[in-house]
Coordinates of C-alpha atoms in Angstrom, one line a residue:
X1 CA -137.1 -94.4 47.8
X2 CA -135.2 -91.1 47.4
X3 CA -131.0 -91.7 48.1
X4 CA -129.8 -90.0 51.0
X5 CA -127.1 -87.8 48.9
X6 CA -129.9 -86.5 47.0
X7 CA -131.6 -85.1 50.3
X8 CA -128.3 -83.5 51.7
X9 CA -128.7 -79.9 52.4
X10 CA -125.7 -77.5 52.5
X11 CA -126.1 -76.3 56.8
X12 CA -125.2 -72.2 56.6
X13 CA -121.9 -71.7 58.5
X14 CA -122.2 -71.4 62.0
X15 CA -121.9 -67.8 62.7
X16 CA -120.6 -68.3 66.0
X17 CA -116.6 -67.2 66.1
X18 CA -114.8 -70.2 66.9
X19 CA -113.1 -68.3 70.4
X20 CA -115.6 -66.3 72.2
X21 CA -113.3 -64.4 74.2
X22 CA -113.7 -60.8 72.6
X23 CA -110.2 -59.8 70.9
X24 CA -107.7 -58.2 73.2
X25 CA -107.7 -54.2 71.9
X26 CA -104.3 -53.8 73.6
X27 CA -102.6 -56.4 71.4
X28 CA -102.3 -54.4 68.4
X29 CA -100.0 -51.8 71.0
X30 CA -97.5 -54.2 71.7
X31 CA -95.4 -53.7 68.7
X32 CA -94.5 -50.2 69.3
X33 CA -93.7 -51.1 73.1
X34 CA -91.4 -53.8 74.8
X35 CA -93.6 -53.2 78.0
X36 CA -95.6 -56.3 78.9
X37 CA -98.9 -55.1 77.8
X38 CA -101.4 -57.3 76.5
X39 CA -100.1 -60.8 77.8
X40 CA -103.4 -62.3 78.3
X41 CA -104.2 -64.8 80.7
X42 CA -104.0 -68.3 81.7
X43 CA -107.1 -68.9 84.2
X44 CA -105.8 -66.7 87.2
X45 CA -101.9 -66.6 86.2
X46 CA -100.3 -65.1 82.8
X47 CA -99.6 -67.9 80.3
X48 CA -96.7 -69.9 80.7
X49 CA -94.7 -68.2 77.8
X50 CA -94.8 -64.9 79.2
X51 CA -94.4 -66.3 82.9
X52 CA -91.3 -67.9 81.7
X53 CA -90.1 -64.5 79.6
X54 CA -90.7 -62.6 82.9
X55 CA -88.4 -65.1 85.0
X56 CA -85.9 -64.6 82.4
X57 CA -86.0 -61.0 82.1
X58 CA -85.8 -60.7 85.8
X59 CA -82.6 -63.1 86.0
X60 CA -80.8 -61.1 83.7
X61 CA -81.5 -57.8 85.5
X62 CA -80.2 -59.5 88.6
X63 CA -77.3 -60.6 86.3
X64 CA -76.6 -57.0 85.6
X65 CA -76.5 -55.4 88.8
X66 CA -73.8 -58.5 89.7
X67 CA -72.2 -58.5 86.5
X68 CA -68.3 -57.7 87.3
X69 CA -66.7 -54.5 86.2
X70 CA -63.9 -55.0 84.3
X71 CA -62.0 -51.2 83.8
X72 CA -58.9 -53.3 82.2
X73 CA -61.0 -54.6 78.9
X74 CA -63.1 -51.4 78.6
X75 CA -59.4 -48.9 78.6
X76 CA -58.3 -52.0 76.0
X77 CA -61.0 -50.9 73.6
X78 CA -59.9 -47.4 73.4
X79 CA -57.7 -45.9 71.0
X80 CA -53.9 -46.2 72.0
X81 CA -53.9 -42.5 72.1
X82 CA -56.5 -42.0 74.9
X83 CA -55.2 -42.5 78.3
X84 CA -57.6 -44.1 81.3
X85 CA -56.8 -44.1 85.1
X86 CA -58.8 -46.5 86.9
X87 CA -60.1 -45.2 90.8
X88 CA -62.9 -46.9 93.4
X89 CA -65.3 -45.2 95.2
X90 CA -65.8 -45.6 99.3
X91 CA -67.8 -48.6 98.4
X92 CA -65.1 -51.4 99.0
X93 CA -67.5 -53.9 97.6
X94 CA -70.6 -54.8 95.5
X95 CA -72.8 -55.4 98.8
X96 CA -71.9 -52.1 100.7
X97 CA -72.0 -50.4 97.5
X98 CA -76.3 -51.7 97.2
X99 CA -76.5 -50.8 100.8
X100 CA -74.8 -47.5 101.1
X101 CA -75.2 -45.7 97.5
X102 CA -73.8 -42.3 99.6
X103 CA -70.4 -44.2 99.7
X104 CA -70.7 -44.6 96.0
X105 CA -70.6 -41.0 95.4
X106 CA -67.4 -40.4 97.4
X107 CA -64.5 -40.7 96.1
X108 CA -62.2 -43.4 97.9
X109 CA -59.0 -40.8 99.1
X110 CA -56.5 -43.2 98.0
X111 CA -57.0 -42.7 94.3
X112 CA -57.5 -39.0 94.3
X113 CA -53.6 -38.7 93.8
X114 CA -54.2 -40.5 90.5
X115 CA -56.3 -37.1 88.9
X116 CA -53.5 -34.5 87.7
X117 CA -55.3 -31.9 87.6
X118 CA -55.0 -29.8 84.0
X119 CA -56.9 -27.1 81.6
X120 CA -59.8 -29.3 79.8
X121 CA -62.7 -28.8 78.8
X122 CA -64.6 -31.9 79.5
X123 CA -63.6 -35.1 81.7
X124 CA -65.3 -38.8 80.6
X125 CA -66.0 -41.0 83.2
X126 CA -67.4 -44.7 82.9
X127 CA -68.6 -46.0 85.9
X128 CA -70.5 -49.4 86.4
X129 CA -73.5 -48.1 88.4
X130 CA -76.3 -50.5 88.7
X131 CA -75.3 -52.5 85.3
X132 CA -71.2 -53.1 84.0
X133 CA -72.5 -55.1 81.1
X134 CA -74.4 -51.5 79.8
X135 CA -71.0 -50.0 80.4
X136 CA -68.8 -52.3 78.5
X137 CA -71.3 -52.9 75.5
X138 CA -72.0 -49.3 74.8
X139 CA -69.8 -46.9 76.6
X140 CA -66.8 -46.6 74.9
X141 CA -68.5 -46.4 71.4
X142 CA -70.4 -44.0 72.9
X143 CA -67.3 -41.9 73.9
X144 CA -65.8 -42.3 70.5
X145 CA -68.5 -40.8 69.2
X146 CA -68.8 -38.1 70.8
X147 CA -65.1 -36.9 71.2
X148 CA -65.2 -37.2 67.3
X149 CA -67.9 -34.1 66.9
X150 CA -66.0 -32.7 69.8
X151 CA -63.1 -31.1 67.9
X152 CA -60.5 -29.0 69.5
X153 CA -62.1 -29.9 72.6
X154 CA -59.7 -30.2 75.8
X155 CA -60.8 -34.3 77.3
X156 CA -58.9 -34.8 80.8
X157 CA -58.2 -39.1 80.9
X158 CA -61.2 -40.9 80.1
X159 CA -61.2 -41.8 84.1
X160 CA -63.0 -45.3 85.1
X161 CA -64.9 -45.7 88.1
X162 CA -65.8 -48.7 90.1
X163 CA -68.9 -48.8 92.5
X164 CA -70.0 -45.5 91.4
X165 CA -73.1 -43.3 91.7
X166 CA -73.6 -40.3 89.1
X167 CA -72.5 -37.5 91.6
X168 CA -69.1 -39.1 91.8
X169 CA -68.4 -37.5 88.4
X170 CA -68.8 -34.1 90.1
X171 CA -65.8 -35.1 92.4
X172 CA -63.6 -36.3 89.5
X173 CA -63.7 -33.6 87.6
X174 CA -63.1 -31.0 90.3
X175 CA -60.1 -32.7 91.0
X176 CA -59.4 -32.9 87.8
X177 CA -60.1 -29.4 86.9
X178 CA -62.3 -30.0 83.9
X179 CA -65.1 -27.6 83.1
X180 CA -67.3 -29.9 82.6
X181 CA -68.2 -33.9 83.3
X182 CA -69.6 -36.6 81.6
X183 CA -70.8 -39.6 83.5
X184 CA -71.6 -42.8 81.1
X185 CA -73.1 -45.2 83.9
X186 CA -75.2 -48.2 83.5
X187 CA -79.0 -47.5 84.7
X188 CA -80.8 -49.3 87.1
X189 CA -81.6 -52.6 85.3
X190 CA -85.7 -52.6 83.9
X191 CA -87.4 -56.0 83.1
X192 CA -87.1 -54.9 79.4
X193 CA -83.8 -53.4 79.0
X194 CA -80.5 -54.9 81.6
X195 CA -78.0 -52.8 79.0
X196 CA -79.0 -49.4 79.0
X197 CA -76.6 -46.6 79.3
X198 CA -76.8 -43.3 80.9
X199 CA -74.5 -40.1 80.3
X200 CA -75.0 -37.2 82.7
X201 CA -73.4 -34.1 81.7
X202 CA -72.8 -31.9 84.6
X203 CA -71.5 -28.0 84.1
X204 CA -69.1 -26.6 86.8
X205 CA -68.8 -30.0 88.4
X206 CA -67.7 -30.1 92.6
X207 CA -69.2 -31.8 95.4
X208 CA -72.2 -31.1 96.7
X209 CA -74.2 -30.8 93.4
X210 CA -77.9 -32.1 93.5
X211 CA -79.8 -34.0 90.3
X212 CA -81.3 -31.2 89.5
X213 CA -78.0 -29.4 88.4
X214 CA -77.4 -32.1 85.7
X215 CA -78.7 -33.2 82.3
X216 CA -79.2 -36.7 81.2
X217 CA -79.2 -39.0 78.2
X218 CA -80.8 -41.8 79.1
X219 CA -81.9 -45.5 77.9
X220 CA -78.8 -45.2 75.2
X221 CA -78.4 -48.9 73.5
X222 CA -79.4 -51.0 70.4
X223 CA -83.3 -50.9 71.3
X224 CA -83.5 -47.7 72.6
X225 CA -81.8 -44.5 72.0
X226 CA -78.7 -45.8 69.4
X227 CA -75.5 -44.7 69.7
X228 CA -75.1 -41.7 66.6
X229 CA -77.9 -39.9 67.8
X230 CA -77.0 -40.3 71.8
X231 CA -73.6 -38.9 70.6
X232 CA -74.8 -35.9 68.5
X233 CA -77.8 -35.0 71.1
X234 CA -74.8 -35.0 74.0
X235 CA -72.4 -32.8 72.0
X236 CA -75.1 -30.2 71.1
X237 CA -75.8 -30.1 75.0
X238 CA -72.1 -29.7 75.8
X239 CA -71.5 -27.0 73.1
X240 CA -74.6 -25.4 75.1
X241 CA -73.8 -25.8 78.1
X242 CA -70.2 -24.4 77.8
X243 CA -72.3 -21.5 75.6
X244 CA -74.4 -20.3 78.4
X245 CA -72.2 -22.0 81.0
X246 CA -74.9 -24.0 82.8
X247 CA -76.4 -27.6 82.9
X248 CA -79.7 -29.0 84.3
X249 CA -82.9 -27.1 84.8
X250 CA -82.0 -23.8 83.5
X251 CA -79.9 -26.2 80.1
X252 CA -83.1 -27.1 78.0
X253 CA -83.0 -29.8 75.6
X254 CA -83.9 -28.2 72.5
X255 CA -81.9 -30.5 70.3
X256 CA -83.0 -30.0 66.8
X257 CA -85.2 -33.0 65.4
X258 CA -83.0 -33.6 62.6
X259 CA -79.4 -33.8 64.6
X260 CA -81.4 -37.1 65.9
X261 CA -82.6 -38.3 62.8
X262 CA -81.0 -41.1 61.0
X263 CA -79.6 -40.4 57.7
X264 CA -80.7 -40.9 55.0
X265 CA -79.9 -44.5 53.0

């Protein structure tokens, strides 16, 4: 009688894959995007992990818009030498100011006494828009910045804004008499990014001006466009805009690639 271990026969491996879902040809994508691409799925519903992320990026968006403007800590984090003035819009509140977004691009008449007007070259505003904590993470760095490749440059008070809209820049300024206006606002809150930062630079700014008379710098912050090359890319437009004294459509960004490059180590 032969033993059984002699008579055992090596099987072939089973050349079945283990999973037979086919592999997902959008998950290689995902590292170069923080879009939710390639989640997968969990019967009819996304997997719990990326259910729970989406919950979490949605509460934080939400925490944005709310997130209370505080024009006292952001003047504290500039230089003793740079004077702030603090004015509202029409908006009296957060809830009007989500309804009515004309009212945030009026200024409120009370605090237009507070803009001497002067000879400058450029006025900075920082204004909460749709997400304060973008405004007092990046904006005043941002500022910095750009006032330090900004030399001999006439800045009117760095001018803070509560419940404003971009187009109150335009009023600002004009009161201010400033050639030119640079709004850093927080953007609408996305369900990737609750901290980006927007600067609109306006030529000529007054009342009345539409969207299409301004340039923007958008989705400024750690994960998206970092603060160096937001500040180079919006000094270049502001020499060229004061150059062939014009912004938006007819102002093309033709930035040179290596102003935006990082430097090298």
């Amino acid at each position: 009688m032969t033993d059984d271990i002699d008579t055992f026969e090596e099987k072939p491996a089973d050349p079945r894959p283990t999973d037979p879902r086919p592999a997902d040809p959008w998950s290689a994508l995902r590292r170069h995007t923080a879009a939710r691409i390639a989640l997968g799925r969990s019967g009819d519903g996304l997997p719990t992990r990326h259910l729970l992320d989406f919950q979490l990026a949605h509460a934080r968006a939400r925490d944005a818009v709310h997130f209370a403007f505080d024009p006292e800590a952001i003047a504290a984090s500039l230089p003793p030498g740079l004077a702030a003035v603090t004015v509202r819009s029409r908006a009296p509140d957060r809830a009007t100011y989500l309804q009515h977004p004309d009212l945030g691009r009026r200024l409120d008449p009370e605090d237009l006494p507070l803009l001497r007007r002067g000879e400058y070259d450029v006025a900075f505003v920082l204004a909460d828009g749709l997400s304060a904590r973008a405004v007092h993470d990046h904006a005043a760095s941002l500022l910095l910045a750009t006032l330090d490749l900004l030399p001999g440059w006439r800045a009117a008070p760095v001018v803070l804004a509560r419940q404003a809209r971009v187009a109150l820049g335009d009023e600002i300024a004009a009161a201010l008499g400033a050639a030119s206006v640079v709004m850093l606002i927080g953007e609408r809150p996305g369900l990737s990014a609750a901290d980006s930062l927007g600067a609109y630079l306006t030529f000529g700014p007054r009342p009345g001006l539409q969207n299409a008379d301004r340039n923007c710098v958008s989705n400024i912050r750690p994960d998206g466009l970092a603060i160096p090359p937001a500040a180079r890319k919006l000094a270049f437009l502001l020499a060229e805009a004061r150059r062939l004294k014009l912004s938006g459509v007819g102002l093309k960004d033709d930035v040179p690639a290596d102003l935006l490059a990082p430097p090298d180590p």
